[in-house]
Amino acid sequence: VLCRQSSIGAEQLLGMVSITPPIAEARLEPNLPAFPKWLIGCALLVPQIIAGMYRGLDRTPPDLLPVLGTFLLALAIVAWFRSYCRAFRISQPIDMGWFLMIAWPVVVPYFLISREGRRGLRRIGTFVLAWLASACVGVASGLIFLFLKGTE
């Protein structure tokens, strides 16, 4: 009865009401390549395991091990950030060379939070948890090698 009295037809009224909610464009998240994620995981884990092995065997690690680990992690972060920029179609307004390798603790969280908001915080939290987990794996590998050394 209401549709007959108004100038809007029933078809137009039903056309305005959507049965399925529209998907917000901000919710669509492109798939990031898996290789940079694995590269970051390896860059976090491998130096920690090697350092734990040296600690467990009561030997001094090479002086360049922390430098190599830091450089490998920075390289992995740059590779991940480049794939992130490609996936989200972000133009790269900064120098993606040495500047990003040096300033990644500031640049990457800034872009993540400015681009994704709370989801960016989730990505940062995941990285911090992975970093803490790799430190725990390093301590565990040191304890394993200490135990293996003690049983000999």
Backbone as CSV, one residue per row, in Angstrom:
resi,resn,N_x,N_y,N_z,CA_x,CA_y,CA_z,C_x,C_y,C_z
1,VAL,0.829,-1.179,0.000,0.000,0.000,0.000,0.880,1.251,0.000
2,LEU,1.943,1.207,0.745,2.830,2.354,0.833,3.527,2.602,-0.504
3,CYS,3.843,1.552,-1.218,4.528,1.700,-2.495,3.602,2.292,-3.554
4,ARG,2.323,2.001,-3.479,1.402,2.528,-4.476,1.200,4.027,-4.301
5,GLN,1.245,4.504,-3.067,0.992,5.913,-2.835,2.223,6.762,-3.110
6,SER,3.426,6.199,-2.982,4.614,7.011,-3.226,4.962,6.969,-4.705
7,SER,5.819,7.893,-5.089,6.225,7.940,-6.483,7.321,6.920,-6.792
8,ILE,7.885,6.271,-5.759,8.922,5.264,-5.953,8.246,3.919,-6.108
9,GLY,8.582,3.218,-7.154,8.000,1.913,-7.399,8.621,0.841,-6.515
10,ALA,7.985,-0.292,-6.427,8.477,-1.387,-5.589,9.817,-1.896,-6.096
11,GLU,10.001,-1.917,-7.413,11.262,-2.380,-7.977,12.400,-1.448,-7.594
12,GLN,12.131,-0.148,-7.641,13.154,0.822,-7.257,13.464,0.721,-5.769
13,LEU,12.442,0.503,-4.956,12.635,0.375,-3.522,13.460,-0.863,-3.207
14,LEU,13.177,-1.960,-3.861,13.954,-3.182,-3.643,15.362,-3.045,-4.186
15,GLY,15.516,-2.256,-5.230,16.843,-2.026,-5.775,17.732,-1.253,-4.825
16,MET,17.124,-0.423,-3.976,17.905,0.340,-3.007,18.365,-0.520,-1.843
17,VAL,17.619,-1.543,-1.540,17.963,-2.407,-0.419,18.810,-3.544,-0.952
18,SER,19.986,-3.665,-0.417,20.883,-4.721,-0.866,20.774,-5.898,0.090
19,ILE,20.620,-7.077,-0.455,20.512,-8.268,0.380,21.886,-8.662,0.910
20,THR,22.908,-8.586,0.079,24.261,-8.905,0.532,25.007,-7.612,0.810
21,PRO,25.694,-7.547,1.938,26.417,-6.307,2.247,27.575,-6.114,1.289
22,PRO,27.817,-4.878,0.870,28.949,-4.645,-0.040,30.269,-4.871,0.690
23,ILE,31.219,-5.390,-0.031,32.540,-5.624,0.544,33.321,-4.328,0.454
24,ALA,33.781,-3.878,1.598,34.561,-2.641,1.613,35.901,-2.882,0.950
25,GLU,36.333,-1.916,0.172,37.586,-2.069,-0.545,38.767,-2.159,0.410
26,ALA,38.640,-1.526,1.577,39.735,-1.566,2.549,39.906,-2.960,3.129
27,ARG,38.860,-3.774,3.091,38.955,-5.122,3.642,39.621,-6.095,2.686
28,LEU,39.630,-5.753,1.426,40.269,-6.639,0.467,41.780,-6.558,0.661
29,GLU,42.384,-7.676,0.876,43.811,-7.698,1.126,44.467,-8.585,0.080
30,PRO,45.332,-8.019,-0.733,45.980,-8.853,-1.749,46.921,-9.849,-1.101
31,ASN,47.108,-10.945,-1.784,48.020,-11.961,-1.274,49.455,-11.512,-1.498
32,LEU,50.214,-11.515,-0.415,51.627,-11.186,-0.529,52.388,-12.451,-0.887
33,PRO,53.432,-12.339,-1.664,54.224,-13.527,-1.991,54.802,-14.150,-0.723
34,ALA,54.925,-15.453,-0.726,55.397,-16.163,0.468,56.913,-16.072,0.635
35,PHE,57.650,-15.910,-0.457,59.107,-15.935,-0.368,59.678,-14.865,0.562
36,PRO,59.242,-13.581,0.473,59.802,-12.593,1.410,59.483,-12.899,2.865
37,LYS,58.314,-13.502,3.132,57.988,-13.878,4.508,58.947,-14.952,5.012
38,TRP,59.208,-15.943,4.167,60.148,-17.001,4.547,61.556,-16.454,4.685
39,LEU,61.905,-15.495,3.856,63.224,-14.879,3.933,63.397,-14.149,5.265
40,ILE,62.348,-13.455,5.718,62.414,-12.780,7.020,62.532,-13.815,8.134
41,GLY,61.775,-14.894,8.037,61.863,-15.947,9.053,63.259,-16.540,9.136
42,CYS,63.848,-16.806,7.992,65.216,-17.342,7.976,66.223,-16.322,8.485
43,ALA,66.014,-15.055,8.132,66.932,-14.010,8.591,66.850,-13.822,10.096
44,LEU,65.688,-14.105,10.677,65.560,-14.028,12.125,66.116,-15.270,12.815
45,LEU,65.851,-16.441,12.236,66.196,-17.694,12.908,67.652,-18.120,12.764
46,VAL,68.184,-18.063,11.566,69.515,-18.639,11.310,70.608,-18.003,12.171
47,PRO,70.721,-16.682,12.260,71.770,-16.126,13.126,71.578,-16.477,14.598
48,GLN,70.319,-16.573,15.046,70.065,-16.928,16.439,70.470,-18.370,16.725
49,ILE,70.181,-19.257,15.799,70.556,-20.660,15.982,72.071,-20.812,15.982
50,ILE,72.738,-20.126,15.069,74.207,-20.210,15.010,74.823,-19.636,16.284
51,ALA,74.312,-18.494,16.746,74.839,-17.905,17.989,74.564,-18.818,19.177
52,GLY,73.387,-19.436,19.214,73.079,-20.386,20.281,73.999,-21.594,20.246
53,MET,74.325,-22.053,19.050,75.238,-23.174,18.911,76.612,-22.814,19.476
54,TYR,77.105,-21.637,19.149,78.399,-21.204,19.680,78.351,-21.070,21.197
55,ARG,77.260,-20.499,21.724,77.146,-20.365,23.179,77.085,-21.724,23.853
56,GLY,76.354,-22.647,23.256,76.227,-23.987,23.827,77.538,-24.750,23.834
57,LEU,78.383,-24.497,22.858,79.679,-25.178,22.776,80.782,-24.397,23.484
58,ASP,80.423,-23.324,24.180,81.361,-22.461,24.902,82.467,-21.916,24.000
59,ARG,82.087,-21.533,22.834,83.030,-20.916,21.905,82.563,-19.508,21.597
60,THR,83.497,-18.677,21.247,83.116,-17.307,20.892,82.665,-17.277,19.429
61,PRO,81.515,-16.670,19.200,81.057,-16.588,17.807,81.923,-15.617,17.018
62,PRO,81.952,-15.749,15.714,82.715,-14.800,14.891,82.216,-13.372,15.111
63,ASP,83.127,-12.440,15.025,82.771,-11.038,15.262,81.765,-10.510,14.240
64,LEU,81.781,-11.051,13.047,80.890,-10.548,11.994,79.513,-11.209,12.006
65,LEU,79.281,-12.161,12.902,77.979,-12.833,12.924,76.834,-11.863,13.217
66,PRO,76.915,-10.984,14.219,75.809,-10.035,14.414,75.642,-9.058,13.245
67,VAL,76.751,-8.659,12.646,76.674,-7.739,11.501,76.016,-8.442,10.316
68,LEU,76.409,-9.683,10.072,75.828,-10.444,8.972,74.338,-10.702,9.213
69,GLY,73.983,-11.025,10.454,72.574,-11.240,10.777,71.745,-9.988,10.593
70,THR,72.272,-8.851,11.014,71.557,-7.580,10.852,71.410,-7.216,9.385
71,PHE,72.466,-7.412,8.612,72.409,-7.107,7.178,71.415,-8.024,6.468
72,LEU,71.423,-9.313,6.825,70.491,-10.261,6.216,69.050,-9.900,6.565
73,LEU,68.809,-9.499,7.808,67.461,-9.103,8.203,67.023,-7.839,7.461
74,ALA,67.913,-6.869,7.341,67.571,-5.644,6.617,67.272,-5.940,5.154
75,LEU,68.038,-6.824,4.548,67.779,-7.218,3.163,66.425,-7.904,3.027
76,ALA,66.092,-8.768,3.982,64.806,-9.460,3.954,63.653,-8.478,4.137
77,ILE,63.828,-7.491,5.010,62.790,-6.475,5.217,62.588,-5.661,3.937
78,VAL,63.671,-5.309,3.272,63.561,-4.558,2.013,62.816,-5.395,0.968
79,ALA,63.146,-6.689,0.868,62.464,-7.552,-0.105,60.974,-7.659,0.229
80,TRP,60.645,-7.799,1.517,59.238,-7.882,1.906,58.521,-6.575,1.611
81,PHE,59.157,-5.448,1.937,58.510,-4.147,1.738,58.285,-3.861,0.264
82,ARG,59.213,-4.267,-0.577,59.012,-4.074,-2.023,57.827,-4.899,-2.528
83,SER,57.715,-6.151,-2.062,56.567,-6.962,-2.484,55.271,-6.408,-1.903
84,TYR,55.332,-5.855,-0.698,54.168,-5.221,-0.080,53.727,-4.019,-0.906
85,CYS,54.674,-3.189,-1.319,54.353,-2.015,-2.137,53.750,-2.425,-3.476
86,ARG,54.278,-3.484,-4.070,53.723,-3.956,-5.340,52.318,-4.503,-5.153
87,ALA,52.089,-5.262,-4.078,50.784,-5.878,-3.865,49.710,-4.840,-3.571
88,PHE,50.049,-3.806,-2.814,49.082,-2.771,-2.475,49.116,-1.591,-3.429
89,ARG,49.935,-1.690,-4.459,50.072,-0.634,-5.468,50.422,0.710,-4.831
90,ILE,51.413,0.668,-3.948,51.898,1.882,-3.309,53.099,2.354,-4.100
91,SER,53.064,3.608,-4.510,54.250,4.137,-5.171,55.334,4.277,-4.118
92,GLN,56.543,4.111,-4.523,57.650,4.126,-3.578,58.218,5.541,-3.507
93,PRO,57.721,6.342,-2.556,58.133,7.742,-2.523,59.480,7.955,-1.848
94,ILE,60.091,6.887,-1.383,61.363,7.032,-0.681,62.424,6.235,-1.404
95,ASP,63.640,6.499,-1.060,64.748,5.744,-1.616,64.684,4.327,-1.061
96,MET,64.575,3.353,-1.931,64.430,1.979,-1.475,65.780,1.289,-1.314
97,GLY,66.840,2.028,-1.318,68.165,1.430,-1.184,68.643,1.459,0.249
98,TRP,69.747,2.125,0.467,70.383,2.133,1.779,69.516,2.818,2.827
99,PHE,68.742,3.826,2.421,67.905,4.515,3.394,66.920,3.550,4.046
100,LEU,66.275,2.722,3.231,65.319,1.763,3.781,66.029,0.715,4.620
101,MET,67.219,0.313,4.202,67.949,-0.685,4.984,68.349,-0.142,6.353
102,ILE,68.621,1.150,6.432,69.030,1.745,7.701,67.816,2.154,8.532
103,ALA,66.812,2.717,7.895,65.687,3.297,8.626,64.437,2.420,8.636
104,TRP,64.554,1.120,8.336,63.362,0.289,8.267,62.585,0.224,9.576
105,PRO,63.207,0.320,10.767,62.377,0.280,11.982,61.412,1.461,12.099
106,VAL,61.662,2.537,11.367,60.769,3.691,11.390,59.883,3.713,10.147
107,VAL,60.482,3.461,8.985,59.769,3.605,7.712,58.673,2.553,7.552
108,VAL,58.995,1.297,7.794,58.029,0.223,7.555,56.823,0.337,8.493
109,PRO,57.004,0.516,9.820,55.803,0.692,10.661,54.971,1.917,10.282
110,TYR,55.626,2.995,9.864,54.877,4.180,9.434,53.968,3.847,8.255
111,PHE,54.511,3.168,7.255,53.708,2.824,6.088,52.614,1.830,6.449
112,LEU,52.919,0.868,7.311,51.909,-0.116,7.692,50.754,0.532,8.445
113,ILE,51.066,1.397,9.386,50.005,2.028,10.172,49.237,3.043,9.338
114,SER,49.932,3.807,8.502,49.226,4.800,7.684,48.375,4.138,6.610
115,ARG,48.791,2.990,6.116,48.051,2.313,5.048,46.932,1.425,5.581
116,GLU,47.213,0.677,6.661,46.271,-0.341,7.103,45.631,-0.066,8.459
117,GLY,46.124,0.889,9.194,45.538,1.176,10.503,45.826,0.061,11.498
118,ARG,44.770,-0.467,12.098,44.939,-1.524,13.113,45.513,-2.814,12.535
119,ARG,45.182,-3.111,11.294,45.773,-4.310,10.680,47.276,-4.163,10.543
120,GLY,47.740,-2.948,10.344,49.175,-2.695,10.307,49.819,-2.988,11.643
121,LEU,49.110,-2.650,12.721,49.611,-2.983,14.054,49.697,-4.492,14.240
122,ARG,48.756,-5.208,13.647,48.793,-6.675,13.721,50.041,-7.219,13.022
123,ARG,50.365,-6.664,11.867,51.567,-7.108,11.160,52.825,-6.790,11.965
124,ILE,52.863,-5.603,12.577,54.016,-5.230,13.392,54.128,-6.162,14.595
125,GLY,53.000,-6.449,15.225,52.996,-7.374,16.358,53.449,-8.772,15.968
126,THR,53.050,-9.221,14.789,53.488,-10.534,14.308,54.999,-10.559,14.125
127,PHE,55.549,-9.479,13.590,57.001,-9.415,13.408,57.720,-9.422,14.754
128,VAL,57.203,-8.655,15.719,57.837,-8.610,17.039,57.768,-9.978,17.702
129,LEU,56.626,-10.664,17.580,56.515,-12.012,18.145,57.463,-12.989,17.459
130,ALA,57.622,-12.849,16.143,58.569,-13.713,15.428,59.991,-13.437,15.889
131,TRP,60.301,-12.185,16.149,61.628,-11.817,16.629,61.876,-12.424,18.018
132,LEU,60.887,-12.328,18.899,61.018,-12.924,20.230,61.107,-14.446,20.154
133,ALA,60.314,-15.047,19.277,60.364,-16.497,19.111,61.721,-16.950,18.587
134,SER,62.312,-16.177,17.688,63.638,-16.549,17.174,64.689,-16.442,18.271
135,ALA,64.550,-15.465,19.164,65.480,-15.366,20.291,65.326,-16.572,21.209
136,CYS,64.096,-17.005,21.425,63.859,-18.200,22.251,64.422,-19.453,21.584
137,VAL,64.297,-19.542,20.279,64.870,-20.685,19.549,66.384,-20.659,19.650
138,GLY,66.977,-19.467,19.615,68.426,-19.349,19.784,68.878,-19.828,21.147
139,VAL,68.136,-19.453,22.194,68.464,-19.922,23.550,68.278,-21.432,23.641
140,ALA,67.201,-21.939,23.057,66.957,-23.383,23.084,68.046,-24.140,22.340
141,SER,68.504,-23.612,21.204,69.579,-24.308,20.479,70.863,-24.285,21.301
142,GLY,71.110,-23.197,22.015,72.276,-23.157,22.897,72.182,-24.197,23.990
143,LEU,70.996,-24.358,24.577,70.810,-25.366,25.621,70.952,-26.781,25.075
144,ILE,70.462,-26.993,23.864,70.592,-28.321,23.243,72.062,-28.650,23.010
145,PHE,72.815,-27.706,22.465,74.237,-27.967,22.231,75.006,-28.071,23.539
146,LEU,74.581,-27.348,24.559,75.219,-27.484,25.874,74.937,-28.872,26.434
147,PHE,73.728,-29.368,26.286,73.386,-30.706,26.739,74.154,-31.773,25.963
148,LEU,74.242,-31.597,24.629,74.974,-32.569,23.811,76.457,-32.545,24.146
149,LYS,76.994,-31.394,24.464,78.395,-31.288,24.825,78.638,-31.947,26.185
150,GLY,77.683,-31.818,27.113,77.817,-32.398,28.424,77.712,-33.910,28.450
151,THR,77.048,-34.507,27.452,76.891,-35.952,27.424,78.086,-36.658,26.822
152,GLU,78.998,-35.937,26.236,80.159,-36.563,25.608,81.199,-36.940,26.622
